[in-house]
XYZ file of C-alpha atoms in Angstrom:
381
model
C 70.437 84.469 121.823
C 73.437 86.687 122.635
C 75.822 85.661 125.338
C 76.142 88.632 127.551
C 79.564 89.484 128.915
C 79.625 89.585 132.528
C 80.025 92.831 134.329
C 82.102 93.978 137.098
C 83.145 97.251 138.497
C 86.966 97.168 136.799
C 84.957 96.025 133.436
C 82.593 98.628 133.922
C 85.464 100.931 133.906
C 87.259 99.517 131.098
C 84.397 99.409 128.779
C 83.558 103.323 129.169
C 86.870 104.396 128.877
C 87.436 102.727 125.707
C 87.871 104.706 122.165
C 85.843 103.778 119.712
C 87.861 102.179 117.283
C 89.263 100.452 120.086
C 92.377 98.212 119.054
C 91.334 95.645 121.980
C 90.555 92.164 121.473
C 88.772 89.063 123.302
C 90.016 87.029 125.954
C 90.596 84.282 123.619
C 93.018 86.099 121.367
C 96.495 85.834 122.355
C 99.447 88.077 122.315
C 100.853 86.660 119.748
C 97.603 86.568 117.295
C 97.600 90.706 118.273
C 100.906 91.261 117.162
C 100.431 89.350 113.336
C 96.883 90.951 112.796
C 95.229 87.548 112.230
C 94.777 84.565 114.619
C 96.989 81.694 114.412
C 95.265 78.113 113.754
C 98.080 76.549 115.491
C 98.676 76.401 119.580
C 100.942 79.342 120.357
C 102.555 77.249 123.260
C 105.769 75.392 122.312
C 106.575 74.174 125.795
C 107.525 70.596 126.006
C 107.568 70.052 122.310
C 110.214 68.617 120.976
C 113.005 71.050 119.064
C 112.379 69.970 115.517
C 108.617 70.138 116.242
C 109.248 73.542 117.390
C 110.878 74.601 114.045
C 107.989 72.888 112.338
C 105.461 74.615 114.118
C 107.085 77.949 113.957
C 107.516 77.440 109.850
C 103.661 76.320 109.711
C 102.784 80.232 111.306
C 104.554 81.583 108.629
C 103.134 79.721 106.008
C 99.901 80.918 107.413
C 100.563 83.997 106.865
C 101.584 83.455 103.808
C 98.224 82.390 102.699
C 96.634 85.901 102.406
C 98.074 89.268 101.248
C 99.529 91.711 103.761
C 96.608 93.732 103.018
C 93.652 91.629 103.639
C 95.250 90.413 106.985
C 95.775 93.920 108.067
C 92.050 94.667 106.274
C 90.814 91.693 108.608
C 92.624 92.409 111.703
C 90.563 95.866 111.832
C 87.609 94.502 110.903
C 87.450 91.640 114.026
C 88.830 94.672 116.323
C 85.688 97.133 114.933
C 83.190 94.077 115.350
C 84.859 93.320 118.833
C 84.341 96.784 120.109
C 81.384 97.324 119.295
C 80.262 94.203 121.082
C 82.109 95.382 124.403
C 80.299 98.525 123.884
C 77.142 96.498 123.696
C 77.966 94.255 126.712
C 77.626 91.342 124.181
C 80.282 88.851 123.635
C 81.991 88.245 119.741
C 82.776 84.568 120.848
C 80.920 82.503 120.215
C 79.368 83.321 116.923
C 76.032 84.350 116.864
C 74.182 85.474 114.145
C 72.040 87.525 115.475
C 74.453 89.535 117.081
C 76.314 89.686 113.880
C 73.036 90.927 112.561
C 72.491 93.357 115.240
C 75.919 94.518 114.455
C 75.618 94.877 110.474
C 72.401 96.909 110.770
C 74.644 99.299 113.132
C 76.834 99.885 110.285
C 73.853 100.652 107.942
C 72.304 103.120 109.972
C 75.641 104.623 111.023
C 75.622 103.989 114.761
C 78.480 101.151 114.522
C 81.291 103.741 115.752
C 81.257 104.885 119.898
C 77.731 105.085 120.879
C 74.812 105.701 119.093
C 75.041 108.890 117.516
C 72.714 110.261 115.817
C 74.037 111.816 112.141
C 76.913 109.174 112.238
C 77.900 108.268 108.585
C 76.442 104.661 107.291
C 79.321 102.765 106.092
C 78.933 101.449 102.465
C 77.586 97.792 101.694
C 80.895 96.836 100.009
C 82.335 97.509 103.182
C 79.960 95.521 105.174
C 80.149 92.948 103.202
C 84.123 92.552 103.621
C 83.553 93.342 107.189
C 80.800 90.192 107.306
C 83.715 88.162 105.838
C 86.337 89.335 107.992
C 84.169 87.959 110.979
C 83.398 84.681 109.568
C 87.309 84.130 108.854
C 88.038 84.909 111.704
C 85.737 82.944 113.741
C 87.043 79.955 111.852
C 90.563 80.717 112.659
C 89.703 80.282 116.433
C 87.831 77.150 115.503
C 84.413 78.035 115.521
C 81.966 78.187 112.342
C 79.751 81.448 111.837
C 76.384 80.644 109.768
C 76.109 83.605 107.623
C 73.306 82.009 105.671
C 71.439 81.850 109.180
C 68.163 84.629 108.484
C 69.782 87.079 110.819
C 72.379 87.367 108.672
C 71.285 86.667 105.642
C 67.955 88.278 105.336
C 69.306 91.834 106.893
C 72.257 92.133 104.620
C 69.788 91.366 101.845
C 67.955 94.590 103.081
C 70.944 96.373 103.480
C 71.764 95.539 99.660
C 68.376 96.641 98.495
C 68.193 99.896 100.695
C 71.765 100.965 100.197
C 73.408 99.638 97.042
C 75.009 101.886 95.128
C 76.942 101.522 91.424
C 80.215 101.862 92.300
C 82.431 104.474 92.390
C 85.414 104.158 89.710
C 88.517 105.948 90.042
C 89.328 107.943 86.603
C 91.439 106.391 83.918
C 94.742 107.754 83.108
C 95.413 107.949 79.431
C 98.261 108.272 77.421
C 98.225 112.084 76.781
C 97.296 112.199 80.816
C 100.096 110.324 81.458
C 102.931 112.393 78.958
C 101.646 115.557 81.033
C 102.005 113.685 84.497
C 105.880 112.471 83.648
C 106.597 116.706 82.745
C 105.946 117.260 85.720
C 108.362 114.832 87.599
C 111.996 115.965 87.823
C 114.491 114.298 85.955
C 117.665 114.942 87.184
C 116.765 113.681 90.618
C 117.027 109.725 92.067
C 113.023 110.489 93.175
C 111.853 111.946 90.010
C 113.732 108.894 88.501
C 112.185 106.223 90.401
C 108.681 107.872 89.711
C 108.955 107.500 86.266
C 109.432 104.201 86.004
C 106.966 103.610 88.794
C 104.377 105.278 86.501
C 105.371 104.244 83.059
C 105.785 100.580 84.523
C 102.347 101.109 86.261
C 100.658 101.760 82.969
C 102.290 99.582 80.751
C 101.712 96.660 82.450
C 98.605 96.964 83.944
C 99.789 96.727 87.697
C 97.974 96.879 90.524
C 99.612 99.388 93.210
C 101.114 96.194 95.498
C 102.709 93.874 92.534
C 104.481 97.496 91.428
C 105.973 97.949 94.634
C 106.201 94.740 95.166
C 108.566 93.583 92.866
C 112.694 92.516 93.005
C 115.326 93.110 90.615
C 115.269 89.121 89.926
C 114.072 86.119 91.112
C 114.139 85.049 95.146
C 115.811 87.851 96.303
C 113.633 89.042 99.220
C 110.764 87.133 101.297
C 108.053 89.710 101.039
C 108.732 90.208 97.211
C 105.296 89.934 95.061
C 107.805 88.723 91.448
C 111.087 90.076 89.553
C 111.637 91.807 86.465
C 113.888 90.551 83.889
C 114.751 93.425 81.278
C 115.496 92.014 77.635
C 116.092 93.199 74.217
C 112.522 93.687 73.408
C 110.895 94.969 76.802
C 110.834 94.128 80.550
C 109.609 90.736 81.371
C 107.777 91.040 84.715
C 106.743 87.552 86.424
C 104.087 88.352 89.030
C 102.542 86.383 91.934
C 98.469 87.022 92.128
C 95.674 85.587 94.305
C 95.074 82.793 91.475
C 99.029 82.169 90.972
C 102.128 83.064 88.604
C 101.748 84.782 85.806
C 103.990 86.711 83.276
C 103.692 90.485 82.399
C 105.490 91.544 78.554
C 105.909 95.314 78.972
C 107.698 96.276 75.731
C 109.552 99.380 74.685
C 108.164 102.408 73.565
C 108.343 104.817 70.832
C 110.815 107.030 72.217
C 112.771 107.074 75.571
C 110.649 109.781 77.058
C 107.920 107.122 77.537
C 109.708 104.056 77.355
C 109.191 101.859 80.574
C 112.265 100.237 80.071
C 114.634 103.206 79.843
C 112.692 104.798 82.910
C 113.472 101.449 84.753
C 116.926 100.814 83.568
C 117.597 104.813 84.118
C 116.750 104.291 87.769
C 118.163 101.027 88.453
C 121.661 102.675 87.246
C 121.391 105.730 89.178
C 120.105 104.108 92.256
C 123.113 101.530 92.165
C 120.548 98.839 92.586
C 121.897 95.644 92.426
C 119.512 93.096 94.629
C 116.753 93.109 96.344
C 113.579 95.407 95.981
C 113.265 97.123 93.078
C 111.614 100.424 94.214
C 113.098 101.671 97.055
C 112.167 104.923 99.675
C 114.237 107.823 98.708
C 115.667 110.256 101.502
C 118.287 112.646 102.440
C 116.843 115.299 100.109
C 116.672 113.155 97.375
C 120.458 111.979 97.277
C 120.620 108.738 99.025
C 118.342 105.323 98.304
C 117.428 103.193 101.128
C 117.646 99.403 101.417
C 113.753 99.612 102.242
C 110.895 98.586 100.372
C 108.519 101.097 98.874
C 104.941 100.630 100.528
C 102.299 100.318 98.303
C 100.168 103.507 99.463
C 103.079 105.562 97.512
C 101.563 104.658 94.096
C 98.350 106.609 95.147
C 99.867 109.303 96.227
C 102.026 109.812 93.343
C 99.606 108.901 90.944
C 97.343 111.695 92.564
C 99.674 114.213 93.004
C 101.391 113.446 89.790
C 97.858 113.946 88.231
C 97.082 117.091 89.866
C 99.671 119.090 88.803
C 99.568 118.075 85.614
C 96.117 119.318 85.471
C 94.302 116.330 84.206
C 90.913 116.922 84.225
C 90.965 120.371 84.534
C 87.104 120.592 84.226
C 86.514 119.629 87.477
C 86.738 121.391 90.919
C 90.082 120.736 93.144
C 87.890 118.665 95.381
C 86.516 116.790 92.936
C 89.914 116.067 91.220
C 91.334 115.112 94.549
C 89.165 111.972 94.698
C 89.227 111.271 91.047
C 92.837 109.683 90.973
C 94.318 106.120 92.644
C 96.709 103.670 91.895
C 93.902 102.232 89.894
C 93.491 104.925 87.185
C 97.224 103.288 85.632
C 95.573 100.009 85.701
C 92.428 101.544 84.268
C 94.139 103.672 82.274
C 96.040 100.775 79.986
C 92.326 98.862 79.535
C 90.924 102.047 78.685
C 93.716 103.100 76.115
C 94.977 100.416 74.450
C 94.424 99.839 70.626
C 94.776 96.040 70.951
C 92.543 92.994 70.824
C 90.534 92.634 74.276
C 92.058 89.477 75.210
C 95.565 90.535 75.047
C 94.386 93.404 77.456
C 92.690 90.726 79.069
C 95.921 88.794 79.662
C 98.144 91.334 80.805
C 95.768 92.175 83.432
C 95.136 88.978 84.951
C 91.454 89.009 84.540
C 89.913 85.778 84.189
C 87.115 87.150 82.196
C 87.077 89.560 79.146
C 83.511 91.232 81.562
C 85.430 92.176 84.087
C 87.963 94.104 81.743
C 85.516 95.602 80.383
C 84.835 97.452 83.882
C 87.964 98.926 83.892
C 87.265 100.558 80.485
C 86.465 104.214 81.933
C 87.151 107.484 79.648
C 86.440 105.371 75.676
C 83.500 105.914 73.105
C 80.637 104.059 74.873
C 78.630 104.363 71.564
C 81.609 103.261 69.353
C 79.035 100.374 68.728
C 75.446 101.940 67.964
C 72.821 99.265 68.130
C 70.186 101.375 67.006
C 71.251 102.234 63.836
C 72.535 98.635 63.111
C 69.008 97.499 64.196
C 67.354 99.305 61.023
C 66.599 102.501 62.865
């Protein structure tokens, strides 16, 4: 059963006092593991090694790192700090794994009572989210060596209640089409380095397919920065974009448009020219009322905003309340938007956005004639 964290008067203290999405970790986790999000499968003492072990070992930690995106570590660093929280809250320990803690735990987040004490009216956080927050905990508990059993019945069994009581189809952000798109750009100022780099940010966004970190995550050619995500390389014909995903490498053709209002490779070049880029990351913060271009990289959270705002005033989907169209629009409706849109065989849609399977394109096809195929009718009746 649960290992249950011994009390004194200091604890006591501690425990009360503390928020509750508490940033505060266990014993076990060092200061080191705090400050990169994620534990560290290596020992995070150096002393007495040798020098050349030390560079080894240091290299190794960033290679580890390297093995999962920014935002999953930072995704699983707040999911182990939730799940730890709660357990101090509990007076049960996280360490070491038990399932039927972890069950206790997941059935708190169903019923809404996972965050401070048990409240009563507290909103029950979705099953998707449980479900990463499930994985978080077993990754984690592997980092620091120790193996969580989610296939044990406590785990297993309730989150197969909490799917069957909770599930819900999922909520799609709304697809951005072309004439969308035309109205969102009007609406963007020229004449200004921001308005520039927005442009191409969208128009690249679309064309391609992007997801919201591999736009901002690009350089102006190859192994230029260490954080970079790929490079562009802009040719006669389009922009050739080389991208690094979760299953490797692959290559993006964006290729010019129809005019230079909507081309994705004017909007890029047109910013790269004015911004005086010459290395490093391609879209860049913008500050100093809109007159000067820092060295820094754009974070990704800047393609929802824009795409939202952008969206907004343009008045797509003006049919719908402000509160309504507010939570319509992501960084996801561009990507949705080109699967959606395009009048193209589905495997070439399929290949420029990385899907492995022509199914899961298909779930990006939002705003399109669901009946362009009638099944009755070509069944006789």
């Amino acid at each position: 059963m649960a290992h249950i964290v011994e009390q004194n008067t200091k604890n006591d203290v501690e425990e009360h006092s503390a928020p509750p999405h508490s940033t505060a970790v266990s014993d076990d986790v060092s200061a080191a593991q705090v400050s990169t999000g994620l534990p560290s499968p290596l020992a995070e003492t150096t002393a007495g090694l040798p020098t050349h072990l030390k560079d080894l070992t240091d290299r190794a930690r960033v290679y580890v790192e390297a093995a999962s995106s920014a935002n999953t570590r930072r995704a699983y660093a707040s999911d182990w700090k939730h799940f730890s929280a709660w357990c101090r809250r509990q007076n049960l320990a996280p360490l070491p794994p038990d399932p039927e803690v972890v069950g206790l735990y997941i059935t708190a987040c169903a019923s809404g009572s996972a965050v401070g004490t048990a409240t009563r009216g507290a909103k029950p956080i979705s099953v998707s989210t449980i479900e990463r927050r499930l994985a978080a905990i077993g990754w984690n508990c592997t980092q620091r060596g120790q193996q969580l059993d989610r296939k044990d019945r406590a785990i297993a069994t309730v989150m197969a209640g909490i799917r069957n009581t909770h599930a819900a189809p999922p909520r799609q952000k709304e697809a951005i089409l072309p004439e969308d798109l035309i109205a969102m750009l009007e609406t963007l100022d020229r004449g200004t380095l921001r308005g520039m780099r927005d442009r191409a940010m969208l128009l690249i966004g679309f064309a391609g397919g992007l997801r919201r970190s591999e736009i901002t995550g690009l350089d102006l050619g190859r192994d230029q920065t260490e954080d970079g995500r790929g490079w562009i390389e802009i040719l006669d014909k389009g922009l050739l974009v080389t991208l690094r995903g979760k299953t490797g490498w692959r290559e993006v053709e964006i290729g010019r448009g129809s005019s230079d209002t909507t081309c994705p490779v004017v909007a890029t070049e047109t910013w790269i020219k004015f911004a005086k880029l010459a290395k490093g990351p391609l879209f860049r913060r913008v500050w100093g009322k809109g007159k000067n271009v820092g060295p820094d990289r754009l974070n990704d959270q800047e393609v929802a905003r824009l795409v939202k705002k952008a969206a907004l005033a343009a008045g797509v989907r003006g049919d719908l309340s402000e509160d309504e169209r507010a939570g319509k629009f992501s960084g996801h409706s561009l990507r949705a938007g080109l699967a959606s849109s395009a009048e193209a065989d589905e495997r070439y849609v399929q290949k420029q956005l990385g899907h492995a399977s022509a199914e899961m394109t298909r779930k990006y096809q939002r705003r399109r004639d669901r009946f362009r195929v009638n099944l009755t009718k070509a069944a006789g009746l």
